[in-house]
Short mmCIF file of C-alpha atoms in Angstrom, two decimals:
data_model
loop_
_atom_site.label_atom_id
_atom_site.label_comp_id
_atom_site.label_asym_id
_atom_site.label_seq_id
_atom_site.Cartn_x
_atom_site.Cartn_y
_atom_site.Cartn_z
CA MET A 298 1.15 -2.45 12.13
CA ALA A 299 0.05 1.11 11.29
CA ARG A 300 -0.23 1.70 7.55
CA ASP A 301 -0.45 4.97 5.67
CA ILE A 302 -3.10 4.97 2.97
CA LEU A 303 -1.97 6.04 -0.50
CA ILE A 304 -4.26 7.29 -3.26
CA ALA A 305 -3.14 6.35 -6.78
CA PRO A 306 -5.29 7.97 -9.49
CA SER A 307 -5.49 5.93 -12.67
CA ILE A 308 -4.90 8.06 -15.75
CA LEU A 309 -7.19 5.71 -17.65
CA ALA A 310 -9.94 8.06 -16.45
CA ALA A 311 -8.09 11.27 -17.34
CA ASP A 312 -8.29 13.33 -20.53
CA PHE A 313 -6.28 11.33 -23.07
CA ALA A 314 -5.53 14.49 -25.06
CA ASP A 315 -3.99 16.28 -22.07
CA PHE A 316 -2.17 13.70 -19.96
CA GLY A 317 0.77 15.87 -18.94
CA ARG A 318 -1.38 18.61 -17.43
CA GLU A 319 -3.81 16.08 -15.97
CA VAL A 320 -0.95 14.36 -14.10
CA ARG A 321 0.42 17.64 -12.81
CA ALA A 322 -3.03 18.79 -11.73
CA VAL A 323 -3.94 15.64 -9.85
CA GLU A 324 -0.58 15.62 -8.06
CA VAL A 325 -1.05 19.23 -6.94
CA GLU A 326 -4.50 18.23 -5.68
CA GLY A 327 -3.11 15.50 -3.43
CA ALA A 328 -2.38 12.30 -5.37
CA ASP A 329 0.28 10.12 -3.75
CA TRP A 330 1.09 7.99 -6.81
CA ILE A 331 0.21 8.06 -10.52
CA HIS A 332 -1.16 4.73 -11.75
CA ILE A 333 -0.70 3.79 -15.41
CA ASP A 334 -2.69 0.85 -16.80
CA VAL A 335 -0.89 -0.85 -19.70
CA MET A 336 -3.14 -3.19 -21.70
CA ASP A 337 -2.22 -5.21 -24.76
CA GLY A 338 -5.53 -6.33 -26.32
CA HIS A 339 -4.39 -9.92 -25.76
CA PHE A 340 -4.07 -10.62 -22.04
CA VAL A 341 -7.01 -8.26 -21.51
CA PRO A 342 -9.65 -7.10 -24.03
CA ASN A 343 -8.42 -3.54 -24.43
CA LEU A 344 -5.40 -1.64 -25.76
CA THR A 345 -3.91 1.38 -23.99
CA PHE A 346 -0.34 2.58 -23.47
CA GLY A 347 3.20 1.37 -24.09
CA PRO A 348 6.72 2.41 -23.05
CA PRO A 349 6.72 5.57 -25.23
CA MET A 350 3.71 6.95 -23.35
CA VAL A 351 5.29 6.12 -20.00
CA LYS A 352 8.48 7.86 -21.11
CA ALA A 353 6.50 10.92 -22.25
CA LEU A 354 4.72 11.10 -18.90
CA ARG A 355 7.83 10.64 -16.79
CA PRO A 356 8.85 14.36 -16.74
CA HIS A 357 5.37 15.29 -15.50
CA VAL A 358 5.27 12.80 -12.60
CA THR A 359 6.92 14.15 -9.45
CA THR A 360 5.45 11.61 -7.02
CA PHE A 361 5.73 7.91 -7.90
CA MET A 362 5.01 6.18 -11.21
CA ASP A 363 3.06 2.97 -10.62
CA VAL A 364 2.91 1.00 -13.90
CA HIS A 365 0.49 -1.92 -14.04
CA LEU A 366 1.18 -4.34 -16.90
CA MET A 367 -1.89 -6.19 -18.12
CA ILE A 368 0.12 -7.80 -20.88
CA ALA A 369 1.53 -11.20 -21.81
CA PRO A 370 4.33 -12.03 -22.14
CA VAL A 371 5.88 -9.58 -19.69
CA ASP A 372 9.58 -10.37 -19.64
CA PRO A 373 10.51 -8.99 -23.09
CA MET A 374 9.08 -5.58 -22.12
CA ILE A 375 10.68 -5.12 -18.69
CA GLU A 376 13.78 -3.25 -19.85
CA ALA A 377 11.71 -0.91 -22.02
CA PHE A 378 9.54 0.13 -19.08
CA ALA A 379 12.61 0.54 -16.88
CA GLU A 380 14.18 2.82 -19.47
CA ALA A 381 10.87 4.72 -19.73
CA GLY A 382 11.11 5.57 -16.03
CA ALA A 383 8.66 3.35 -14.16
CA ASP A 384 9.25 3.35 -10.40
CA LEU A 385 7.22 0.21 -9.80
CA LEU A 386 6.29 -2.40 -12.39
CA THR A 387 3.45 -4.81 -11.63
CA ALA A 388 3.01 -8.02 -13.61
CA HIS A 389 0.11 -10.44 -13.39
CA LEU A 390 0.57 -13.81 -11.77
CA GLU A 391 -1.48 -15.24 -14.63
CA ALA A 392 0.56 -13.62 -17.42
CA GLY A 393 3.18 -16.33 -17.80
CA PRO A 394 4.54 -19.62 -16.50
CA HIS A 395 7.49 -18.15 -14.58
CA PRO A 396 6.34 -15.26 -12.34
CA HIS A 397 9.33 -15.79 -10.05
CA ARG A 398 11.69 -15.07 -12.94
CA THR A 399 9.61 -12.04 -13.94
CA LEU A 400 9.80 -10.51 -10.46
CA GLN A 401 13.56 -11.13 -10.37
CA ALA A 402 13.94 -9.41 -13.73
CA ILE A 403 11.91 -6.37 -12.62
CA ARG A 404 14.11 -5.96 -9.55
CA ALA A 405 17.28 -6.49 -11.58
CA ALA A 406 16.16 -3.65 -13.90
CA GLY A 407 16.13 -1.28 -10.92
CA MET A 408 12.40 -1.05 -10.28
CA LYS A 409 10.20 -2.08 -7.39
CA ALA A 410 8.33 -5.28 -8.18
CA GLY A 411 4.58 -5.79 -8.01
CA LEU A 412 2.44 -8.87 -8.52
CA ALA A 413 -1.23 -8.60 -9.56
CA VAL A 414 -3.83 -11.31 -8.91
CA ASN A 415 -7.08 -11.59 -10.85
CA PRO A 416 -10.46 -12.29 -9.19
CA GLY A 417 -10.39 -15.87 -10.50
CA THR A 418 -7.05 -16.65 -8.85
CA ALA A 419 -6.68 -17.48 -5.16
CA VAL A 420 -4.16 -15.17 -3.48
CA ASP A 421 -2.60 -18.24 -1.86
CA ALA A 422 -0.93 -18.82 -5.23
CA ALA A 423 1.20 -15.74 -4.52
CA ALA A 424 2.62 -17.16 -1.28
CA PRO A 425 5.90 -18.51 -2.76
CA LEU A 426 6.54 -15.14 -4.44
CA LEU A 427 5.95 -12.69 -1.61
CA ASP A 428 9.59 -12.23 -0.66
CA LEU A 429 10.25 -10.88 -4.16
CA CYS A 430 7.34 -8.42 -3.99
CA ASP A 431 7.21 -4.82 -2.89
CA LEU A 432 3.48 -4.75 -3.66
CA VAL A 433 0.67 -7.17 -4.40
CA CYS A 434 -2.30 -5.83 -6.35
CA VAL A 435 -5.63 -7.53 -5.72
CA MET A 436 -7.89 -6.91 -8.70
CA THR A 437 -11.37 -6.04 -7.49
CA VAL A 438 -12.74 -6.15 -11.04
CA ASN A 439 -11.78 -8.30 -13.99
CA PRO A 440 -8.98 -6.38 -15.72
CA GLY A 441 -9.40 -4.71 -19.08
CA PHE A 442 -11.79 -1.79 -18.65
CA GLY A 443 -12.31 1.15 -16.32
CA GLY A 444 -15.61 1.92 -14.64
CA GLN A 445 -16.55 -1.64 -13.61
CA THR A 446 -18.47 -2.65 -10.50
CA PHE A 447 -16.50 -3.70 -7.43
CA ILE A 448 -16.48 -7.47 -6.75
CA ASP A 449 -17.34 -7.78 -3.05
CA SER A 450 -16.00 -11.32 -2.72
CA GLN A 451 -12.48 -9.93 -3.21
CA LEU A 452 -12.56 -8.54 0.32
CA GLY A 453 -11.81 -12.03 1.58
CA GLN A 454 -8.86 -12.24 -0.80
CA ILE A 455 -7.46 -8.96 0.56
CA ALA A 456 -7.83 -10.14 4.15
CA ARG A 457 -6.19 -13.47 3.36
CA LEU A 458 -3.29 -11.70 1.65
CA ARG A 459 -2.78 -9.37 4.62
CA GLU A 460 -2.60 -12.44 6.86
CA MET A 461 -0.04 -14.06 4.54
CA ILE A 462 2.14 -10.94 4.40
CA GLY A 463 2.28 -10.42 8.15
CA ASP A 464 4.86 -7.82 9.13
CA ARG A 465 6.72 -7.86 5.83
CA PRO A 466 6.98 -4.40 4.19
CA ILE A 467 4.74 -5.32 1.26
CA ARG A 468 1.95 -3.00 0.22
CA ILE A 469 -1.47 -4.29 -0.80
CA GLU A 470 -2.96 -2.38 -3.69
CA VAL A 471 -6.57 -2.68 -4.83
CA ASP A 472 -7.62 -1.84 -8.36
CA GLY A 473 -11.18 -1.68 -9.64
CA GLY A 474 -14.40 -0.08 -8.49
CA ILE A 475 -12.74 1.94 -5.73
CA ASP A 476 -14.68 4.95 -4.47
CA ALA A 477 -15.77 6.46 -1.16
CA ARG A 478 -18.25 3.60 -0.67
CA THR A 479 -15.83 0.72 -1.20
CA ALA A 480 -12.67 2.32 0.23
CA PRO A 481 -13.50 1.69 3.92
CA ALA A 482 -14.09 -2.02 3.27
CA VAL A 483 -10.85 -2.61 1.37
CA VAL A 484 -8.78 -0.72 3.94
CA SER A 485 -10.44 -2.61 6.77
CA ALA A 486 -9.55 -5.86 4.96
CA GLY A 487 -5.90 -4.80 4.74
CA ALA A 488 -5.28 -2.70 1.63
CA ASP A 489 -3.14 0.43 1.75
CA VAL A 490 -2.86 1.62 -1.88
CA LEU A 491 -6.14 2.59 -3.52
CA VAL A 492 -6.25 2.87 -7.31
CA ALA A 493 -9.16 5.05 -8.38
CA GLY A 494 -10.04 6.37 -11.82
CA SER A 495 -13.43 7.99 -12.26
CA ALA A 496 -13.76 8.46 -8.49
CA VAL A 497 -10.82 10.90 -8.67
CA PHE A 498 -11.19 12.51 -12.11
CA ARG A 499 -14.97 12.96 -12.02
CA GLY A 500 -16.12 16.57 -12.26
CA GLY A 501 -12.81 18.29 -12.97
CA THR A 502 -10.38 19.19 -15.73
CA ALA A 503 -6.73 20.16 -15.91
CA ASP A 504 -7.90 23.79 -16.13
CA GLU A 505 -10.31 23.43 -13.20
CA PRO A 506 -8.86 20.66 -11.00
CA ALA A 507 -10.47 21.59 -7.68
CA ALA A 508 -12.87 18.65 -8.05
CA TYR A 509 -9.87 16.31 -8.19
CA GLY A 510 -8.74 17.56 -4.82
CA ALA A 511 -12.21 17.26 -3.32
CA ASN A 512 -12.56 13.72 -4.68
CA ILE A 513 -9.16 12.69 -3.29
CA ARG A 514 -9.99 14.17 0.11
CA ASP A 515 -13.34 12.38 0.18
CA LEU A 516 -11.68 9.10 -0.75
CA ARG A 517 -8.94 9.52 1.84
CA LYS A 518 -11.44 10.48 4.53
CA ALA A 519 -13.59 7.46 3.76
CA ALA A 520 -10.54 5.19 3.80
CA THR A 521 -9.34 6.38 7.19
CA LEU A 522 -12.59 6.45 9.17
#
């Protein structure tokens, strides 16, 4: 099945003092989605954004707001992120004992539902949940920090997940260490949404965003060769 490749810049690598203009700039330069990493300092060893930040960014995002929750528990926060304007909400398989219920609740709140799987979890564990998923995110680093090195062994996980999904309209997202070097391998394995932080935002600013466009084009070219 032919798959279009989407580039989802992670604002974790953008200028924290200028998020609105950074989002607008990277969209103009060719971003398909905007990826927002929410971390709680508990499920992962870092603390980033909450629903108020997502709500503040919503007017600036004209493409698609991809919100990745690296938090536990997830369920009490679902309505808040729905009200903030998330288009897709991704929860971690490892974040709680009832991921099936979590995915149901995300869908019931009017959002697309994503499921993320850490490097230490076999993607086969997601098999019973796939029919509730619009997207499965394979973490290609251990979650919690940007700028980490890609874990090559996750390529097998991506390929296994693509086999499990078959012809179902479920996207495979990869998050962590994605750049022009690793993009061809993850796409070949079966991914179609590439989350990239420093590989997109490197070298540019909201005032001079041409580098963002060049980086996105390089990433897209590498992913489609």
